[in-house]
Amino acid sequence: MRIGVLALQGAFIEHEKSLRSLGCETVQVRKREQLENIDGLIIPGGESTTIGKLMNDFDIADPIKALAEQGMPVFGTCAGLIVLARDIVNSTQPRLGLMNITARRNAFGRQVDSFETDLQIEGLGPEPFRAVFIRAPYIEEVGDGVEVLATVDGKIVFAREKNFMAAAFHPELTDDTRVHRLFINFCKTFHNLR
Ligand code: GLN
């Protein structure tokens, strides 16, 4: 498997480390040519307004959208979730808007800027996943076809729709690679369909 990691800003190196530890080849994506021959794309955490703006400046938003519409799997984490959302509460910032979800930025409030919690994730088995949240969004609303994979206090923090996955937390910041493995398996499924 060759997985691209959008490398305009944010925690892309950590994602590459997790993917490589699972035997994947990784590609840092900054130009449209680097989207060729990848089996999936991760949009990392960072600052969603910056990532959205740089995607337009680097002329890479439209090629990503075109490939995503042809079935390329895309996984957005934290800021990446926001970039994938069709609607963002109180924001007109640039986005890919590929998923039928409404994201709320910095949604857990100032008092709990960053926190860790044990998540039960659909499809990962009974063992909880220790999830790191940093100024995290959550998914306020999901549309048709969106499957909820995990919640924190009733707030949706992990979801999937067609060839897209979005997590409000940072799976690349812990040693547990099960979420990355889930995405790789997801990429394999879509690879076989193409
Ligand atoms: N708060 C950031 C945003 O709105 C996301 C934070 C993160 O990716 N850790 O873009």
PDB file of C-alpha atoms and ligand atoms in Angstrom:
ATOM      1  CA  MET A   1       0.000   0.000   0.000  1.00  0.00           C
ATOM      2  CA  ARG A   2       1.126   3.538  -0.776  1.00  0.00           C
ATOM      3  CA  ILE A   3      -0.617   6.164   1.283  1.00  0.00           C
ATOM      4  CA  GLY A   4      -0.296   9.895   0.696  1.00  0.00           C
ATOM      5  CA  VAL A   5      -0.228  12.332   3.598  1.00  0.00           C
ATOM      6  CA  LEU A   6      -1.128  15.929   2.814  1.00  0.00           C
ATOM      7  CA  ALA A   7       2.011  17.763   3.947  1.00  0.00           C
ATOM      8  CA  LEU A   8       1.116  21.451   3.735  1.00  0.00           C
ATOM      9  CA  GLN A   9       0.917  22.040   7.491  1.00  0.00           C
ATOM     10  CA  GLY A  10       0.343  20.080  10.699  1.00  0.00           C
ATOM     11  CA  ALA A  11       1.146  16.613  12.036  1.00  0.00           C
ATOM     12  CA  PHE A  12       1.977  14.814   8.783  1.00  0.00           C
ATOM     13  CA  ILE A  13       5.297  13.278   9.881  1.00  0.00           C
ATOM     14  CA  GLU A  14       3.632  11.468  12.781  1.00  0.00           C
ATOM     15  CA  HIS A  15       1.066   9.957  10.393  1.00  0.00           C
ATOM     16  CA  GLU A  16       3.873   8.760   8.141  1.00  0.00           C
ATOM     17  CA  LYS A  17       5.561   7.071  11.108  1.00  0.00           C
ATOM     18  CA  SER A  18       2.382   5.211  12.058  1.00  0.00           C
ATOM     19  CA  LEU A  19       1.780   4.121   8.454  1.00  0.00           C
ATOM     20  CA  ARG A  20       5.377   2.981   7.949  1.00  0.00           C
ATOM     21  CA  SER A  21       5.295   0.965  11.165  1.00  0.00           C
ATOM     22  CA  LEU A  22       2.458  -0.969   9.497  1.00  0.00           C
ATOM     23  CA  GLY A  23       4.530  -1.623   6.384  1.00  0.00           C
ATOM     24  CA  CYS A  24       3.049   1.078   4.144  1.00  0.00           C
ATOM     25  CA  GLU A  25       4.952   3.285   1.794  1.00  0.00           C
ATOM     26  CA  THR A  26       4.141   6.960   2.369  1.00  0.00           C
ATOM     27  CA  VAL A  27       4.187  10.000   0.099  1.00  0.00           C
ATOM     28  CA  GLN A  28       4.215  13.613   1.288  1.00  0.00           C
ATOM     29  CA  VAL A  29       1.664  15.333  -0.891  1.00  0.00           C
ATOM     30  CA  ARG A  30       2.182  18.992  -1.800  1.00  0.00           C
ATOM     31  CA  LYS A  31       1.610  18.901  -5.549  1.00  0.00           C
ATOM     32  CA  ARG A  32      -1.018  17.311  -7.715  1.00  0.00           C
ATOM     33  CA  GLU A  33       1.502  14.907  -9.326  1.00  0.00           C
ATOM     34  CA  GLN A  34       2.079  13.380  -5.907  1.00  0.00           C
ATOM     35  CA  LEU A  35      -1.537  12.223  -5.873  1.00  0.00           C
ATOM     36  CA  GLU A  36      -0.803   9.790  -8.678  1.00  0.00           C
ATOM     37  CA  ASN A  37      -0.502   6.128  -7.680  1.00  0.00           C
ATOM     38  CA  ILE A  38      -1.564   6.440  -4.076  1.00  0.00           C
ATOM     39  CA  ASP A  39      -4.112   4.085  -2.529  1.00  0.00           C
ATOM     40  CA  GLY A  40      -5.460   6.639  -0.080  1.00  0.00           C
ATOM     41  CA  LEU A  41      -4.852  10.070   1.428  1.00  0.00           C
ATOM     42  CA  ILE A  42      -4.635  11.326   5.022  1.00  0.00           C
ATOM     43  CA  ILE A  43      -5.370  14.959   5.857  1.00  0.00           C
ATOM     44  CA  PRO A  44      -3.618  15.581   9.190  1.00  0.00           C
ATOM     45  CA  GLY A  45      -4.411  17.711  12.200  1.00  0.00           C
ATOM     46  CA  GLY A  46      -3.065  21.240  12.367  1.00  0.00           C
ATOM     47  CA  GLU A  47      -4.942  24.422  11.606  1.00  0.00           C
ATOM     48  CA  SER A  48      -7.890  23.872   9.288  1.00  0.00           C
ATOM     49  CA  THR A  49      -8.035  27.471   7.998  1.00  0.00           C
ATOM     50  CA  THR A  50      -4.341  27.285   7.029  1.00  0.00           C
ATOM     51  CA  ILE A  51      -4.646  23.836   5.437  1.00  0.00           C
ATOM     52  CA  GLY A  52      -7.737  24.955   3.502  1.00  0.00           C
ATOM     53  CA  LYS A  53      -6.038  28.110   2.249  1.00  0.00           C
ATOM     54  CA  LEU A  54      -2.803  26.319   1.298  1.00  0.00           C
ATOM     55  CA  MET A  55      -4.762  23.657  -0.587  1.00  0.00           C
ATOM     56  CA  ASN A  56      -6.134  26.413  -2.802  1.00  0.00           C
ATOM     57  CA  ASP A  57      -2.753  28.207  -3.101  1.00  0.00           C
ATOM     58  CA  PHE A  58      -1.080  24.928  -4.106  1.00  0.00           C
ATOM     59  CA  ASP A  59      -3.904  24.109  -6.576  1.00  0.00           C
ATOM     60  CA  ILE A  60      -4.464  20.788  -4.956  1.00  0.00           C
ATOM     61  CA  ALA A  61      -8.043  21.022  -3.646  1.00  0.00           C
ATOM     62  CA  ASP A  62      -9.705  20.319  -7.009  1.00  0.00           C
ATOM     63  CA  PRO A  63      -7.494  17.327  -7.905  1.00  0.00           C
ATOM     64  CA  ILE A  64      -8.139  15.815  -4.453  1.00  0.00           C
ATOM     65  CA  LYS A  65     -11.892  16.320  -4.886  1.00  0.00           C
ATOM     66  CA  ALA A  66     -11.832  14.753  -8.346  1.00  0.00           C
ATOM     67  CA  LEU A  67      -9.937  11.656  -7.145  1.00  0.00           C
ATOM     68  CA  ALA A  68     -12.107  11.387  -4.028  1.00  0.00           C
ATOM     69  CA  GLU A  69     -15.208  11.405  -6.203  1.00  0.00           C
ATOM     70  CA  GLN A  70     -13.688   8.542  -8.203  1.00  0.00           C
ATOM     71  CA  GLY A  71     -13.328   6.525  -4.980  1.00  0.00           C
ATOM     72  CA  MET A  72      -9.925   7.396  -3.494  1.00  0.00           C
ATOM     73  CA  PRO A  73     -10.171   6.852   0.285  1.00  0.00           C
ATOM     74  CA  VAL A  74      -9.544   9.998   2.334  1.00  0.00           C
ATOM     75  CA  PHE A  75      -9.082  10.095   6.116  1.00  0.00           C
ATOM     76  CA  GLY A  76      -9.177  13.453   7.908  1.00  0.00           C
ATOM     77  CA  THR A  77      -7.964  13.757  11.499  1.00  0.00           C
ATOM     78  CA  CYS A  78      -8.823  16.748  13.700  1.00  0.00           C
ATOM     79  CA  ALA A  79      -8.276  19.764  11.380  1.00  0.00           C
ATOM     80  CA  GLY A  80      -8.558  17.196   8.562  1.00  0.00           C
ATOM     81  CA  LEU A  81     -12.078  16.338   9.767  1.00  0.00           C
ATOM     82  CA  ILE A  82     -12.999  20.027   9.484  1.00  0.00           C
ATOM     83  CA  VAL A  83     -11.543  20.224   5.967  1.00  0.00           C
ATOM     84  CA  LEU A  84     -13.639  17.193   4.928  1.00  0.00           C
ATOM     85  CA  ALA A  85     -16.900  18.570   6.341  1.00  0.00           C
ATOM     86  CA  ARG A  86     -19.521  19.975   4.011  1.00  0.00           C
ATOM     87  CA  ASP A  87     -20.704  22.386   6.728  1.00  0.00           C
ATOM     88  CA  ILE A  88     -18.638  24.126   9.422  1.00  0.00           C
ATOM     89  CA  VAL A  89     -20.542  25.977  12.146  1.00  0.00           C
ATOM     90  CA  ASN A  90     -19.979  29.766  11.935  1.00  0.00           C
ATOM     91  CA  SER A  91     -17.309  29.535   9.266  1.00  0.00           C
ATOM     92  CA  THR A  92     -16.919  30.174   5.552  1.00  0.00           C
ATOM     93  CA  GLN A  93     -13.307  28.914   5.488  1.00  0.00           C
ATOM     94  CA  PRO A  94     -12.146  26.966   2.413  1.00  0.00           C
ATOM     95  CA  ARG A  95     -12.748  23.223   2.591  1.00  0.00           C
ATOM     96  CA  LEU A  96     -13.062  20.073   0.512  1.00  0.00           C
ATOM     97  CA  GLY A  97     -16.622  19.546   1.737  1.00  0.00           C
ATOM     98  CA  LEU A  98     -16.648  15.887   0.732  1.00  0.00           C
ATOM     99  CA  MET A  99     -18.505  14.480   3.753  1.00  0.00           C
ATOM    100  CA  ASN A 100     -22.102  14.932   4.623  1.00  0.00           C
ATOM    101  CA  ILE A 101     -21.318  16.205   8.141  1.00  0.00           C
ATOM    102  CA  THR A 102     -21.445  19.455  10.099  1.00  0.00           C
ATOM    103  CA  ALA A 103     -18.241  20.135  12.060  1.00  0.00           C
ATOM    104  CA  ARG A 104     -17.952  22.444  15.042  1.00  0.00           C
ATOM    105  CA  ARG A 105     -14.424  23.756  15.620  1.00  0.00           C
ATOM    106  CA  ASN A 106     -12.760  23.898  19.060  1.00  0.00           C
ATOM    107  CA  ALA A 107     -15.941  22.292  20.208  1.00  0.00           C
ATOM    108  CA  PHE A 108     -14.966  20.941  23.608  1.00  0.00           C
ATOM    109  CA  GLY A 109     -14.398  24.422  25.076  1.00  0.00           C
ATOM    110  CA  ARG A 110     -11.488  26.264  26.608  1.00  0.00           C
ATOM    111  CA  GLN A 111     -11.485  24.458  29.935  1.00  0.00           C
ATOM    112  CA  VAL A 112     -10.772  21.194  28.166  1.00  0.00           C
ATOM    113  CA  ASP A 113      -8.492  22.493  25.447  1.00  0.00           C
ATOM    114  CA  SER A 114      -6.743  19.137  25.245  1.00  0.00           C
ATOM    115  CA  PHE A 115      -7.601  15.817  26.825  1.00  0.00           C
ATOM    116  CA  GLU A 116      -7.238  12.077  26.481  1.00  0.00           C
ATOM    117  CA  THR A 117      -9.961   9.536  26.815  1.00  0.00           C
ATOM    118  CA  ASP A 118     -10.651   5.859  26.196  1.00  0.00           C
ATOM    119  CA  LEU A 119     -12.863   5.382  23.164  1.00  0.00           C
ATOM    120  CA  GLN A 120     -14.936   2.405  22.141  1.00  0.00           C
ATOM    121  CA  ILE A 121     -14.543   2.336  18.386  1.00  0.00           C
ATOM    122  CA  GLU A 122     -16.857   0.419  16.079  1.00  0.00           C
ATOM    123  CA  GLY A 123     -14.838  -2.217  14.246  1.00  0.00           C
ATOM    124  CA  LEU A 124     -11.756  -2.151  16.537  1.00  0.00           C
ATOM    125  CA  GLY A 125     -12.885  -4.799  18.975  1.00  0.00           C
ATOM    126  CA  PRO A 126     -13.543  -4.529  22.719  1.00  0.00           C
ATOM    127  CA  GLU A 127     -10.152  -3.052  23.686  1.00  0.00           C
ATOM    128  CA  PRO A 128     -10.597   0.747  24.147  1.00  0.00           C
ATOM    129  CA  PHE A 129      -8.512   3.156  22.079  1.00  0.00           C
ATOM    130  CA  ARG A 130      -6.682   5.871  24.033  1.00  0.00           C
ATOM    131  CA  ALA A 131      -7.532   8.977  22.017  1.00  0.00           C
ATOM    132  CA  VAL A 132      -5.756  12.350  22.200  1.00  0.00           C
ATOM    133  CA  PHE A 133      -7.884  15.439  21.550  1.00  0.00           C
ATOM    134  CA  ILE A 134      -6.215  18.832  20.942  1.00  0.00           C
ATOM    135  CA  ARG A 135      -8.516  21.832  20.432  1.00  0.00           C
ATOM    136  CA  ALA A 136     -10.668  19.257  18.786  1.00  0.00           C
ATOM    137  CA  PRO A 137     -13.798  19.623  16.739  1.00  0.00           C
ATOM    138  CA  TYR A 138     -16.748  17.296  16.945  1.00  0.00           C
ATOM    139  CA  ILE A 139     -19.388  16.364  14.432  1.00  0.00           C
ATOM    140  CA  GLU A 140     -22.557  18.204  15.322  1.00  0.00           C
ATOM    141  CA  GLU A 141     -24.755  16.637  12.679  1.00  0.00           C
ATOM    142  CA  VAL A 142     -24.519  13.796  10.212  1.00  0.00           C
ATOM    143  CA  GLY A 143     -26.498  13.412   7.011  1.00  0.00           C
ATOM    144  CA  ASP A 144     -27.718  10.307   5.190  1.00  0.00           C
ATOM    145  CA  GLY A 145     -25.179   7.569   4.651  1.00  0.00           C
ATOM    146  CA  VAL A 146     -22.846   8.563   7.489  1.00  0.00           C
ATOM    147  CA  GLU A 147     -21.932   5.812   9.939  1.00  0.00           C
ATOM    148  CA  VAL A 148     -20.936   6.892  13.464  1.00  0.00           C
ATOM    149  CA  LEU A 149     -17.894   4.971  14.731  1.00  0.00           C
ATOM    150  CA  ALA A 150     -17.278   6.604  18.130  1.00  0.00           C
ATOM    151  CA  THR A 151     -18.687   9.222  20.507  1.00  0.00           C
ATOM    152  CA  VAL A 152     -17.499  11.103  23.618  1.00  0.00           C
ATOM    153  CA  ASP A 153     -20.311  12.141  25.992  1.00  0.00           C
ATOM    154  CA  GLY A 154     -22.751  11.747  23.123  1.00  0.00           C
ATOM    155  CA  LYS A 155     -20.666  13.917  20.755  1.00  0.00           C
ATOM    156  CA  ILE A 156     -19.664  12.255  17.492  1.00  0.00           C
ATOM    157  CA  VAL A 157     -15.872  12.072  17.161  1.00  0.00           C
ATOM    158  CA  PHE A 158     -15.339   9.413  14.492  1.00  0.00           C
ATOM    159  CA  ALA A 159     -17.442   8.721  11.405  1.00  0.00           C
ATOM    160  CA  ARG A 160     -17.342   7.161   8.009  1.00  0.00           C
ATOM    161  CA  GLU A 161     -19.207   7.766   4.776  1.00  0.00           C
ATOM    162  CA  LYS A 162     -18.528   6.012   1.442  1.00  0.00           C
ATOM    163  CA  ASN A 163     -14.732   6.263   0.905  1.00  0.00           C
ATOM    164  CA  PHE A 164     -14.259   8.873   3.655  1.00  0.00           C
ATOM    165  CA  MET A 165     -13.317   8.650   7.324  1.00  0.00           C
ATOM    166  CA  ALA A 166     -13.053  11.519   9.810  1.00  0.00           C
ATOM    167  CA  ALA A 167     -11.726  11.492  13.383  1.00  0.00           C
ATOM    168  CA  ALA A 168     -11.738  14.426  15.808  1.00  0.00           C
ATOM    169  CA  PHE A 169      -8.713  12.990  17.648  1.00  0.00           C
ATOM    170  CA  HIS A 170      -5.050  12.337  16.761  1.00  0.00           C
ATOM    171  CA  PRO A 171      -4.445   8.599  16.210  1.00  0.00           C
ATOM    172  CA  GLU A 172      -0.898   9.418  15.010  1.00  0.00           C
ATOM    173  CA  LEU A 173       0.107  10.644  18.485  1.00  0.00           C
ATOM    174  CA  THR A 174      -0.232   7.296  20.248  1.00  0.00           C
ATOM    175  CA  ASP A 175       1.509   3.965  19.706  1.00  0.00           C
ATOM    176  CA  ASP A 176      -1.748   2.115  19.135  1.00  0.00           C
ATOM    177  CA  THR A 177      -1.894   1.713  15.356  1.00  0.00           C
ATOM    178  CA  ARG A 178      -5.344   0.149  15.132  1.00  0.00           C
ATOM    179  CA  VAL A 179      -7.023   3.226  13.647  1.00  0.00           C
ATOM    180  CA  HIS A 180      -4.373   3.463  10.936  1.00  0.00           C
ATOM    181  CA  ARG A 181      -4.822  -0.247  10.277  1.00  0.00           C
ATOM    182  CA  LEU A 182      -8.561   0.353   9.932  1.00  0.00           C
ATOM    183  CA  PHE A 183      -7.824   3.004   7.282  1.00  0.00           C
ATOM    184  CA  ILE A 184      -5.358   0.755   5.460  1.00  0.00           C
ATOM    185  CA  ASN A 185      -7.952  -2.038   5.331  1.00  0.00           C
ATOM    186  CA  PHE A 186     -10.445   0.518   4.076  1.00  0.00           C
ATOM    187  CA  CYS A 187      -7.960   1.486   1.310  1.00  0.00           C
ATOM    188  CA  LYS A 188      -7.500  -2.192   0.401  1.00  0.00           C
ATOM    189  CA  THR A 189     -11.249  -2.650   0.026  1.00  0.00           C
ATOM    190  CA  PHE A 190     -11.531   0.347  -2.296  1.00  0.00           C
ATOM    191  CA  HIS A 191      -8.367  -0.670  -4.147  1.00  0.00           C
ATOM    192  CA  ASN A 192      -9.966  -4.019  -4.958  1.00  0.00           C
ATOM    193  CA  LEU A 193     -13.118  -2.298  -6.199  1.00  0.00           C
ATOM    194  CA  ARG A 194     -11.201  -0.127  -8.659  1.00  0.00           C
TER     195      ARG A 194
HETATM  196  N1  GLN B   1      -8.582  23.703  16.244  1.00  0.00           N
HETATM  197  C1  GLN B   1      -8.000  23.332  15.002  1.00  0.00           C
HETATM  198  C2  GLN B   1      -8.823  23.835  13.823  1.00  0.00           C
HETATM  199  O1  GLN B   1      -9.880  24.327  14.010  1.00  0.00           O
HETATM  200  C3  GLN B   1      -7.841  21.824  14.906  1.00  0.00           C
HETATM  201  C4  GLN B   1      -6.865  21.365  15.956  1.00  0.00           C
HETATM  202  C5  GLN B   1      -6.076  20.157  15.574  1.00  0.00           C
HETATM  203  O2  GLN B   1      -6.013  19.744  14.421  1.00  0.00           O
HETATM  204  N2  GLN B   1      -5.417  19.612  16.557  1.00  0.00           N
HETATM  205  O3  GLN B   1      -8.378  23.748  12.714  1.00  0.00           O
END
